[in-house]
Amino acid sequence: NALQRVCTAIEVEFYLRSFAEGNGFKPNKNCNLSGWPEGCEPGWACALPEDRVIDLSESKEIPLRTDKPLPCCEGFFCPRGLTCMIPCPLGAYCPFAKPNTTTGLCDPYGYQFPPGKATNSCGGADKWLDVGSSGNVFCSAGSYCPTTTVKTPCSSGHYCRLGSTSEKSCFKLTSCDPNSANQNIHAYGIMLFAALSTLLLIIYNCSDQVITVRERRNAKSRETAARSARETAQARERWKAAKEIAKKHALGLQTQLSRTFSRKRSVKQEELKMLPHFKPPSDASPTYGPPASSSSGHSEASTSRKKEPSALTKMMHTLEDDPNSIEGFNLEIGDKHLKKMEKPKKMSTRSQIFNYAYGQIEKEKAMQQQRKNLTFSGIIAMATDSEIRTRPPIEIAFKDLTLTLKGKKKNLLRCVTGKIMPGHITALMGPSGAGKTTFLNAIAGKATGCTITGVILVNGRMDSIHSYKKIIGFVPQDDIVHGNLTVEENLWFSARCRLPAHLPKADKVLVVERVIESLGLQPVRDSLVGTVEKRGISGGQRKRVNVGLEMVMEPSLLILDEPTSGLDSASSQLLLRALRREALEGVNVCMVVHQPSVPERVNPPDHFIDILEGIVKPSPNSGLDYKQLPVRWMLHNGYPIPPDMESRIPGVNTSSHGGASSSEAHARDAGTDTQSFAGEFWEDVKSTMQLSGDKIQHNFLIAKDLSNRQTPGILQQYKYFVGRVGKQRLQEARIQAVDFLILLLAGACLGTLAKVNDATFGAAALLCKIAALRSFSLDKLQYWRESASGISSLAYFLSKDTVDLFSVIVKPVVYLSMFYFFSNPRSSFLDNYIVLLVLVYCVTGIAYVFAVVLEPAPAQLWSVLLPVVLTLIATQRDSSGLVKVIAKLCYPKWALEAFVIANAKRYSGVWLITRCGSLLKFGYDLRNWPLCIAILVLHGMVTRILAYVLMVTFQKK
């Protein structure tokens, strides 16, 4: 009557609840202090009364069960304190217990048979709990249990884990001896590690060669086009020379023949006049020789040709009648070789585009050469040449421009008045620290932390200079270029993002090629610009690339801060020629010249400037000192004299000229000295806060676009950015290979050293620490320059994140491939990959925030420290309400829960209590796996949005 001994639902719930609450045995109706039948002992059970019908679904009351105590049946376990037996789950092995005479215990369960009872013997199994408390119930490793009463050893070529119900076949090339608990797939891991390591080493050593070959192939088509254009230009020149020679010979022959025939004609007419009855022949009279119609037609044509004035004669008459008129200029006048090269209707291949570009460049060179020895027709052609495109003019006028540093009330500029006009090159000169760069920043609208007074007019109107930023080029003093791109790639990206969107690709290529040609960058166009770690082009060439980045966008106002510093004389002359050509196209060029090359100065104002700078010493008889000249100039113009300059002219009452008296100066100094330290500190804090506020306000400044230039939109710029970032990643292939090699080693080491058993759920803390910080920390300066010129910040950020998605997707595969082959855990590859994927996505967003806000070194420290701190908070068991709320906001909490749930799904049967215990221990729910994945993805999205906002907010112009 085994069915009468089986526990009902309420008894099973009573057993599980007793151990879940940690109380163990609890008194009940059958087993208590007043009555303890033999069925209450471990491994024993009693039956229901014979007149009682068993109802296994009973869930309200424990039935009275004290009759006929017997040992627990095989395949069942009978816990202490209950008089019924519970079926053992699948994966368990529950045979009869056997007494051990040495220890007095019932093996293999380890309980003691009841002493002093009539039934003094061992029963069956006594309990089923987690693997740590009742591991003897689990089917042993190396064997499988198809039922709870049968245990079969694993055969050769198979393996059986702890608690298995069947044996699993081993992979090929693995060693699975009889009674194997796990298959040894280290061979696969070693082969995969060797293959991936070899591939990464090939990439590490051959990436530069691949890029070089690609650039060499691209250069061949370009060189072919350039050579074809040069040959065409040379053939055109030879044809023009031959045509000129033929024209001269024809003109000479025509002159000689005309003189000969005119001489004979005049002699014949004189002889006819001497005849007495000479009459001209009429139409009716007979004629001899050629037909009359033919001769008359020929004479009429020659007469009409003689009477019809040439185009040049018409133009000359028009100019003589009205010298101020321009109607006399005809586009058809001029040399025939100055015809414009017609642009092909459709150019799709690189060869066609480069043929067009180099053809135009060769034509421009020929025209420049011809204009050195201008003829009249050449002047007309140059005056009416529409090939030279003019830019929209920008004229900057400023009056009484004054910049005062906030907080410290220090004047950086004072009462500067002037004008910079289009079509001119304005050179700004002065000694170091004179305020040249400050003046350029004020003109360009980049001055922050200062109070600007005075008037700045753009084209005669009070418009913001930011309204024209799409057609303004600003060349900073430092060479801010992308070192991991070639010269051509730097220039080409700037041209594509900043030239008009409607401009055809062929014209954009022409602009870039013209800039490369004018700046003398042709020999290094395919060379990397280089960084501090990796050598590239020379410093002078880098400076010219820095200027070329602004020239390729065809600006109307070009501001350059010391473009010739660090250049040799030849390079400086080449750069100035390029800027001169820009000015000829109507560009307003304003530049700081730190080392001007001019003839010897003899102008008196220049002489006094030299005295001010200490270059020329004044004569002893003049009674002047160069230190006195600024003070005398301020006295003459009525400006106040600074206190530190009053002592330069002794005996002069500066107070009468607007300067402060000595007593006032001493009083002011005394007031400054008596100011408390706290006051000075507070003033500095206020000044710093004002400066930060000005920078943030400057970053979010919105001005109406008045440039009339439609640049590519966000989606098009995003496409260009993705291409550029992809090229940068190819240039950084060695660094990427090292990253993946580190992941391979980490996966192999953790899979080998971390003895992963069924009670341990995998960890991926190491992968969380490997975050991508290089995406935004290495090119902040380049981003600041590009964003100041109007390039989209959103396109820049999204392109970086898009390219980094490759690493986000591939890195978990690389790590798990090694980890699985060296540990062979029970959980599935797909579930763990999904968790690792979203975890890496989340961590990458946090790395973006650190890279944007912090410097590289602190960002690396925080990326390692933050996961450790958040993991400690997330794993706190007995914590207060605030800590629990913070723990729910920590991404390690959700990542750990997702890992535990992903592994717990693979544990069933005899593992159910172990699985539930692990979930209850940390408060996890098996149904929350999709929620954990969604929260990790949400963390990644929120941190990316935060990183973008911080990038835009704290950028520097």
Coordinates of C-alpha atoms in Angstrom, one line a residue, residues 146-606:
P146 CA 17.2 7.3 -16.2
T147 CA 15.0 6.7 -13.1
T148 CA 15.4 7.5 -9.5
T149 CA 16.3 3.8 -8.7
V150 CA 18.7 3.0 -11.5
K151 CA 22.2 4.4 -11.9
T152 CA 24.3 3.6 -15.0
P153 CA 28.0 4.5 -15.5
C154 CA 28.8 6.7 -18.5
S155 CA 30.2 4.8 -21.4
S156 CA 33.3 5.7 -23.4
G157 CA 32.8 8.7 -25.8
H158 CA 30.1 10.1 -23.5
Y159 CA 30.0 12.4 -20.5
C160 CA 27.5 12.7 -17.6
R161 CA 27.3 15.8 -15.4
L162 CA 26.0 15.8 -11.8
G163 CA 22.3 15.1 -11.7
S164 CA 22.1 13.8 -15.3
T165 CA 19.2 11.6 -16.6
S166 CA 21.0 10.6 -19.8
E167 CA 24.5 10.5 -21.2
K168 CA 25.7 13.1 -23.8
S169 CA 28.0 12.4 -26.7
C170 CA 31.3 14.1 -26.8
F171 CA 32.6 16.1 -29.7
K172 CA 35.2 14.8 -32.0
L173 CA 38.8 15.4 -31.2
T174 CA 37.8 15.3 -27.5
S175 CA 38.9 12.7 -24.9
C176 CA 35.9 11.2 -23.0
D177 CA 36.9 8.1 -21.0
P178 CA 34.4 5.9 -19.2
N179 CA 32.7 7.6 -16.2
S180 CA 33.6 11.1 -17.5
A181 CA 31.9 14.0 -15.8
N182 CA 32.6 16.5 -18.5
Q183 CA 34.1 16.4 -22.0
N184 CA 37.6 17.8 -22.5
I185 CA 37.2 20.3 -25.4
H186 CA 40.4 22.2 -24.7
A187 CA 41.7 21.0 -28.1
Y188 CA 39.0 23.1 -29.8
G189 CA 39.9 26.0 -27.6
I190 CA 43.6 25.7 -28.3
M191 CA 43.0 25.5 -32.1
L192 CA 40.5 28.4 -32.1
F193 CA 42.9 30.4 -29.9
A194 CA 45.8 29.6 -32.3
A195 CA 43.7 30.5 -35.4
L196 CA 42.4 33.8 -34.0
S197 CA 45.8 34.7 -32.6
T198 CA 47.4 34.1 -36.0
L199 CA 44.7 36.2 -37.7
L200 CA 45.2 39.0 -35.3
L201 CA 49.0 38.9 -35.7
I202 CA 48.6 39.0 -39.4
I203 CA 46.3 42.0 -39.1
Y204 CA 48.8 43.6 -36.6
N205 CA 51.7 43.2 -39.0
C206 CA 50.1 43.6 -42.4
S207 CA 47.4 46.3 -41.8
D208 CA 49.8 49.0 -42.9
Q209 CA 50.7 47.1 -46.1
V210 CA 47.1 46.6 -47.0
I211 CA 46.3 50.3 -46.6
T212 CA 49.5 51.2 -48.6
V213 CA 48.4 49.0 -51.5
R214 CA 45.0 50.5 -51.5
E215 CA 46.3 54.0 -51.6
R216 CA 48.8 53.1 -54.3
R217 CA 46.0 51.7 -56.5
N218 CA 44.0 54.9 -56.0
A219 CA 47.0 57.0 -56.8
K220 CA 47.6 55.3 -60.1
S221 CA 44.3 56.4 -61.6
R222 CA 44.9 59.9 -60.3
E223 CA 48.5 60.0 -61.7
T224 CA 47.2 58.7 -65.0
A225 CA 44.6 61.5 -65.1
A226 CA 47.3 64.1 -64.2
R227 CA 49.7 62.9 -66.8
S228 CA 46.9 62.9 -69.5
A229 CA 46.0 66.4 -68.5
R230 CA 49.6 67.6 -68.7
E231 CA 50.1 65.9 -72.1
T232 CA 46.9 67.5 -73.4
A233 CA 48.0 70.9 -72.2
Q234 CA 51.4 70.5 -73.8
A235 CA 49.8 69.4 -77.0
R236 CA 47.6 72.4 -76.9
E237 CA 50.5 74.6 -76.4
R238 CA 52.4 73.1 -79.3
W239 CA 49.3 73.4 -81.5
K240 CA 49.0 77.1 -80.5
A241 CA 52.6 77.8 -81.2
A242 CA 52.3 76.0 -84.6
K243 CA 49.1 78.0 -85.4
E244 CA 50.8 81.2 -84.5
I245 CA 53.7 80.5 -86.7
A246 CA 51.4 79.5 -89.6
K247 CA 49.4 82.6 -89.0
K248 CA 52.5 84.8 -89.2
H249 CA 53.6 83.1 -92.4
A250 CA 50.2 83.4 -93.9
L251 CA 50.0 87.1 -92.9
G252 CA 53.4 87.8 -94.4
L253 CA 52.5 86.0 -97.6
Q254 CA 49.2 87.8 -97.8
T255 CA 50.9 91.2 -97.3
Q256 CA 53.5 90.4 -100.0
L257 CA 50.8 89.3 -102.5
S258 CA 48.6 92.2 -101.8
R259 CA 51.5 94.6 -102.4
T260 CA 52.4 92.9 -105.7
F261 CA 48.9 92.8 -107.1
S262 CA 48.1 96.4 -106.0
R263 CA 51.3 97.6 -107.8
K264 CA 50.3 95.9 -111.0
R265 CA 46.7 97.1 -110.8
S266 CA 47.8 100.7 -110.4
V267 CA 50.1 100.5 -113.4
K268 CA 47.4 99.1 -115.6
Q269 CA 44.9 101.7 -114.6
E270 CA 47.3 104.5 -115.5
E271 CA 47.8 103.0 -119.0
L272 CA 44.0 102.8 -119.5
K273 CA 43.6 106.4 -118.4
M274 CA 46.0 107.5 -121.1
L275 CA 43.7 106.1 -123.9
P276 CA 41.4 108.9 -125.4
H277 CA 38.1 106.9 -125.9
F278 CA 38.3 104.7 -122.8
K279 CA 35.0 103.6 -121.3
P280 CA 34.3 101.1 -118.7
P281 CA 32.7 97.9 -120.1
S282 CA 28.9 97.7 -119.8
D283 CA 26.8 94.7 -119.0
A284 CA 25.6 94.4 -122.6
S285 CA 29.0 94.5 -124.3
P286 CA 30.8 91.3 -125.1
T287 CA 33.4 90.2 -122.7
Y288 CA 36.3 87.8 -123.0
G289 CA 37.8 85.6 -120.4
P290 CA 35.9 84.5 -117.3
P291 CA 32.1 84.8 -117.1
A292 CA 30.9 88.2 -116.0
S293 CA 28.7 86.8 -113.3
S294 CA 31.6 85.1 -111.6
S295 CA 33.8 88.1 -111.6
S296 CA 31.0 90.4 -110.5
G297 CA 30.0 88.1 -107.7
H298 CA 33.6 87.9 -106.5
S299 CA 33.9 91.6 -106.6
E300 CA 30.7 92.1 -104.7
A301 CA 31.8 89.7 -102.0
S302 CA 35.2 91.4 -101.7
T303 CA 33.5 94.8 -101.5
S304 CA 31.1 93.7 -98.8
R305 CA 34.0 92.1 -96.9
K306 CA 36.0 95.3 -97.1
K307 CA 33.1 97.4 -96.0
E308 CA 32.1 95.2 -93.0
P309 CA 34.2 96.2 -90.0
S310 CA 35.8 93.6 -87.8
A311 CA 34.6 92.9 -84.2
L312 CA 37.8 94.5 -82.9
T313 CA 37.1 97.6 -84.9
K314 CA 33.5 97.8 -83.6
M315 CA 34.7 97.5 -80.1
M316 CA 37.4 100.2 -80.6
H317 CA 34.8 102.6 -82.1
T318 CA 32.5 102.0 -79.2
L319 CA 35.3 102.7 -76.7
E320 CA 36.3 105.9 -78.6
D321 CA 32.7 107.1 -78.6
D322 CA 32.0 106.3 -74.9
P323 CA 35.1 105.4 -72.9
N324 CA 33.0 104.7 -69.8
S325 CA 30.8 102.2 -71.6
I326 CA 31.3 98.5 -71.1
E327 CA 29.1 97.4 -74.0
G328 CA 32.1 97.4 -76.3
F329 CA 33.5 94.3 -74.5
N330 CA 32.6 91.2 -76.4
L331 CA 33.1 87.8 -75.0
E332 CA 34.0 86.5 -78.4
I333 CA 37.1 88.8 -78.6
G334 CA 40.3 87.3 -77.5
D335 CA 42.6 84.4 -78.3
K336 CA 40.8 81.4 -79.6
H337 CA 42.6 79.1 -77.2
L338 CA 40.9 80.8 -74.3
K339 CA 37.7 79.0 -74.9
K340 CA 36.2 77.4 -71.8
M341 CA 36.6 73.8 -71.4
E342 CA 33.1 72.3 -71.5
K343 CA 32.3 70.2 -68.5
P344 CA 31.2 66.7 -69.3
K345 CA 27.5 66.1 -68.6
K346 CA 28.0 62.9 -66.5
M347 CA 31.1 61.8 -64.7
S348 CA 30.7 58.6 -62.7
T349 CA 34.2 57.1 -62.7
R350 CA 37.2 58.3 -60.8
S351 CA 39.2 58.6 -64.1
Q352 CA 36.6 61.0 -65.6
I353 CA 36.5 63.1 -62.5
F354 CA 40.2 63.4 -62.2
N355 CA 40.6 64.1 -65.9
Y356 CA 38.2 67.0 -65.6
A357 CA 39.9 68.3 -62.4
Y358 CA 43.4 68.2 -63.7
G359 CA 42.4 69.5 -67.1
Q360 CA 41.0 72.6 -65.4
I361 CA 44.1 73.0 -63.3
E362 CA 46.4 72.8 -66.3
K363 CA 44.2 75.3 -68.1
E364 CA 44.4 77.7 -65.1
K365 CA 48.2 77.3 -65.1
A366 CA 48.4 78.1 -68.8
M367 CA 46.2 81.2 -68.4
Q368 CA 48.3 82.4 -65.5
Q369 CA 51.4 82.0 -67.6
Q370 CA 49.9 83.9 -70.5
R371 CA 48.8 86.8 -68.3
K372 CA 52.4 87.5 -67.4
N373 CA 52.9 89.0 -70.9
L374 CA 49.4 90.4 -71.5
T375 CA 48.3 91.5 -74.9
F376 CA 45.2 93.7 -75.5
S377 CA 43.1 90.6 -76.3
G378 CA 44.4 88.9 -73.2
I379 CA 43.4 91.9 -71.0
I380 CA 39.9 91.7 -72.5
A381 CA 39.7 87.9 -71.9
M382 CA 40.9 88.3 -68.3
A383 CA 38.4 91.1 -67.6
T384 CA 35.5 89.1 -68.9
D385 CA 36.7 85.7 -67.5
S386 CA 34.0 84.0 -65.6
E387 CA 36.2 81.1 -64.6
I388 CA 37.3 83.0 -61.6
R389 CA 34.4 82.6 -59.2
T390 CA 33.8 85.3 -56.8
R391 CA 32.6 84.6 -53.3
P392 CA 29.9 86.4 -51.4
P393 CA 31.6 89.4 -49.9
I394 CA 32.0 89.8 -46.2
E395 CA 33.3 93.2 -44.9
I396 CA 34.1 93.5 -41.2
A397 CA 34.2 97.0 -39.7
F398 CA 34.9 97.7 -36.0
K399 CA 35.0 100.8 -34.0
D400 CA 36.2 101.3 -30.4
L401 CA 36.4 97.5 -29.9
T402 CA 37.3 96.8 -26.3
L403 CA 37.6 93.5 -24.5
T404 CA 37.5 93.4 -20.7
L405 CA 38.1 90.2 -18.8
K406 CA 35.2 89.5 -16.5
G407 CA 35.8 89.3 -12.8
K408 CA 39.3 90.8 -12.9
K409 CA 38.3 93.9 -15.0
K410 CA 41.4 93.7 -17.0
N411 CA 41.5 95.2 -20.5
L412 CA 42.7 92.8 -23.2
L413 CA 41.9 95.2 -26.0
R414 CA 41.1 98.9 -25.8
C415 CA 39.5 101.1 -28.5
V416 CA 40.5 99.3 -31.6
T417 CA 39.0 100.7 -34.8
G418 CA 39.4 99.6 -38.4
K419 CA 38.1 97.6 -41.3
I420 CA 39.0 94.5 -43.2
M421 CA 37.7 94.4 -46.7
P422 CA 37.0 91.6 -49.2
G423 CA 39.6 91.1 -51.9
H424 CA 42.4 92.2 -49.6
I425 CA 44.9 90.5 -47.4
T426 CA 45.0 92.2 -44.0
A427 CA 48.2 91.5 -42.0
L428 CA 48.0 91.9 -38.3
M429 CA 51.4 92.4 -36.7
G430 CA 52.7 92.9 -33.2
P431 CA 55.0 91.5 -30.5
S432 CA 54.1 88.4 -28.5
G433 CA 51.3 89.0 -26.0
A434 CA 50.1 92.1 -27.8
G435 CA 46.6 90.7 -28.2
K436 CA 46.6 89.5 -31.9
T437 CA 44.9 86.2 -31.2
T438 CA 42.5 87.9 -28.8
F439 CA 41.6 90.4 -31.6
L440 CA 41.0 87.5 -34.1
N441 CA 38.8 85.7 -31.5
A442 CA 36.8 88.9 -31.0
I443 CA 36.3 89.3 -34.7
A444 CA 35.4 85.7 -35.2
G445 CA 33.0 85.6 -32.3
K446 CA 35.0 83.1 -30.3
A447 CA 35.9 85.3 -27.3
T448 CA 34.4 84.0 -24.1
G449 CA 34.7 85.2 -20.5
C450 CA 35.0 88.8 -21.7
T451 CA 32.8 91.9 -21.9
I452 CA 32.9 93.2 -25.4
T453 CA 32.1 96.9 -26.0
G454 CA 32.2 98.8 -29.2
V455 CA 30.6 98.2 -32.6
I456 CA 31.3 95.3 -35.0
L457 CA 29.5 95.6 -38.4
V458 CA 29.2 92.8 -40.9
N459 CA 28.6 94.1 -44.3
G460 CA 27.5 97.4 -42.7
R461 CA 24.9 95.7 -40.5
M462 CA 24.7 94.8 -36.8
D463 CA 24.5 91.0 -37.6
S464 CA 26.1 88.3 -35.6
I465 CA 29.2 86.9 -37.1
H466 CA 27.8 83.4 -36.3
S467 CA 25.2 83.9 -38.9
Y468 CA 28.0 83.6 -41.5
K469 CA 29.9 80.7 -40.0
K470 CA 29.3 78.4 -43.0
I471 CA 31.4 80.7 -45.2
I472 CA 34.0 81.7 -42.6
G473 CA 37.2 79.8 -42.2
F474 CA 39.2 80.1 -39.1
V475 CA 42.7 78.6 -39.0
P476 CA 43.9 78.2 -35.4
Q477 CA 47.4 78.8 -34.3
D478 CA 47.8 75.1 -33.4
D479 CA 47.8 72.5 -36.1
I480 CA 44.5 70.7 -35.3
V481 CA 44.2 67.9 -37.9
H482 CA 43.5 64.2 -37.8
G483 CA 46.8 62.5 -37.5
N484 CA 45.5 59.0 -38.4
L485 CA 44.2 60.2 -41.8
T486 CA 46.1 61.1 -44.9
V487 CA 46.5 64.7 -46.2
E488 CA 44.0 64.1 -48.9
E489 CA 41.5 62.4 -46.6
N490 CA 41.6 65.4 -44.2
L491 CA 41.0 67.9 -47.0
W492 CA 38.4 65.8 -48.8
F493 CA 36.3 65.3 -45.6
S494 CA 36.3 69.1 -44.9
A495 CA 35.3 69.8 -48.5
R496 CA 32.4 67.3 -48.6
C497 CA 30.9 68.5 -45.3
R498 CA 31.3 72.3 -45.8
L499 CA 31.0 72.9 -49.5
P500 CA 27.5 73.5 -50.9
A501 CA 25.4 70.4 -51.1
H502 CA 24.3 71.0 -54.7
L503 CA 27.9 71.3 -55.9
P504 CA 28.8 68.3 -58.1
K505 CA 31.4 65.8 -57.0
A506 CA 33.7 66.7 -59.9
D507 CA 33.7 70.4 -58.8
K508 CA 34.5 69.3 -55.2
V509 CA 37.4 67.2 -56.4
L510 CA 38.6 70.2 -58.5
V511 CA 38.5 72.4 -55.4
V512 CA 40.5 69.9 -53.3
E513 CA 43.0 69.3 -56.1
R514 CA 43.5 73.1 -56.6
V515 CA 44.2 73.5 -52.9
I516 CA 46.6 70.6 -52.9
E517 CA 48.4 72.0 -55.9
S518 CA 48.5 75.6 -54.6
L519 CA 49.8 74.6 -51.2
G520 CA 52.5 72.2 -52.6
L521 CA 51.1 69.1 -50.9
Q522 CA 51.1 66.9 -54.0
P523 CA 54.1 64.8 -52.9
V524 CA 52.6 64.0 -49.5
R525 CA 48.9 63.8 -50.3
D526 CA 48.8 60.0 -49.6
S527 CA 50.9 60.2 -46.4
L528 CA 49.5 60.1 -42.9
V529 CA 49.6 63.4 -41.1
G530 CA 50.9 61.6 -38.1
T531 CA 50.7 62.0 -34.3
V532 CA 53.1 62.3 -31.4
E533 CA 53.5 58.5 -31.3
K534 CA 53.5 57.8 -35.0
R535 CA 55.6 60.0 -37.3
G536 CA 54.0 61.5 -40.3
I537 CA 54.6 64.5 -42.5
S538 CA 56.8 67.4 -41.5
G539 CA 55.8 70.3 -39.3
G540 CA 55.6 72.8 -42.2
Q541 CA 53.5 70.4 -44.3
R542 CA 51.2 69.9 -41.3
K543 CA 50.8 73.7 -41.0
R544 CA 49.8 73.9 -44.7
V545 CA 47.3 71.1 -44.2
N546 CA 45.9 73.1 -41.3
V547 CA 45.4 76.0 -43.6
G548 CA 44.0 73.8 -46.4
L549 CA 41.2 72.5 -44.2
E550 CA 39.7 76.0 -44.4
M551 CA 40.6 76.8 -48.0
V552 CA 38.8 73.8 -49.4
M553 CA 35.4 75.1 -48.2
E554 CA 35.8 78.2 -50.3
P555 CA 35.3 80.8 -47.5
S556 CA 34.3 84.4 -47.9
L557 CA 36.2 85.4 -44.8
L558 CA 39.4 83.6 -44.0
I559 CA 41.0 84.3 -40.6
L560 CA 44.5 82.8 -40.0
D561 CA 46.3 82.9 -36.7
E562 CA 50.1 82.9 -37.5
P563 CA 49.9 80.7 -40.6
T564 CA 53.6 81.2 -41.4
S565 CA 55.0 80.4 -38.0
G566 CA 57.4 77.5 -38.3
L567 CA 57.6 77.6 -42.1
D568 CA 60.7 78.2 -44.1
S569 CA 60.8 81.1 -46.6
A570 CA 59.9 79.0 -49.6
S571 CA 56.9 77.5 -47.8
S572 CA 55.8 80.9 -46.5
Q573 CA 55.9 82.3 -50.1
L574 CA 53.9 79.3 -51.4
L575 CA 51.3 79.8 -48.7
L576 CA 51.0 83.6 -49.4
R577 CA 50.6 83.0 -53.1
A578 CA 47.7 80.7 -52.3
L579 CA 46.2 83.3 -50.1
R580 CA 46.7 85.9 -52.8
R581 CA 44.8 83.8 -55.2
E582 CA 42.0 83.5 -52.6
A583 CA 42.0 87.3 -52.3
L584 CA 41.7 87.7 -56.1
E585 CA 38.5 85.6 -55.9
G586 CA 37.1 88.2 -53.4
V587 CA 37.9 86.5 -50.2
N588 CA 38.5 88.7 -47.1
V589 CA 41.8 87.4 -45.7
C590 CA 42.9 88.5 -42.3
M591 CA 46.1 86.9 -40.9
V592 CA 48.5 87.3 -38.1
V593 CA 52.1 87.6 -39.3
H594 CA 54.6 87.0 -36.5
Q595 CA 57.8 87.2 -38.7
P596 CA 57.2 89.6 -41.6
S597 CA 59.8 89.8 -44.3
V598 CA 59.9 93.5 -45.4
P599 CA 62.7 95.8 -46.6
E600 CA 64.7 97.9 -44.3
R601 CA 62.4 100.4 -42.5
V602 CA 63.0 104.0 -42.9
N603 CA 59.5 105.3 -42.2
P604 CA 59.4 107.4 -39.0
P605 CA 56.4 105.6 -37.4
D606 CA 58.1 102.3 -38.0

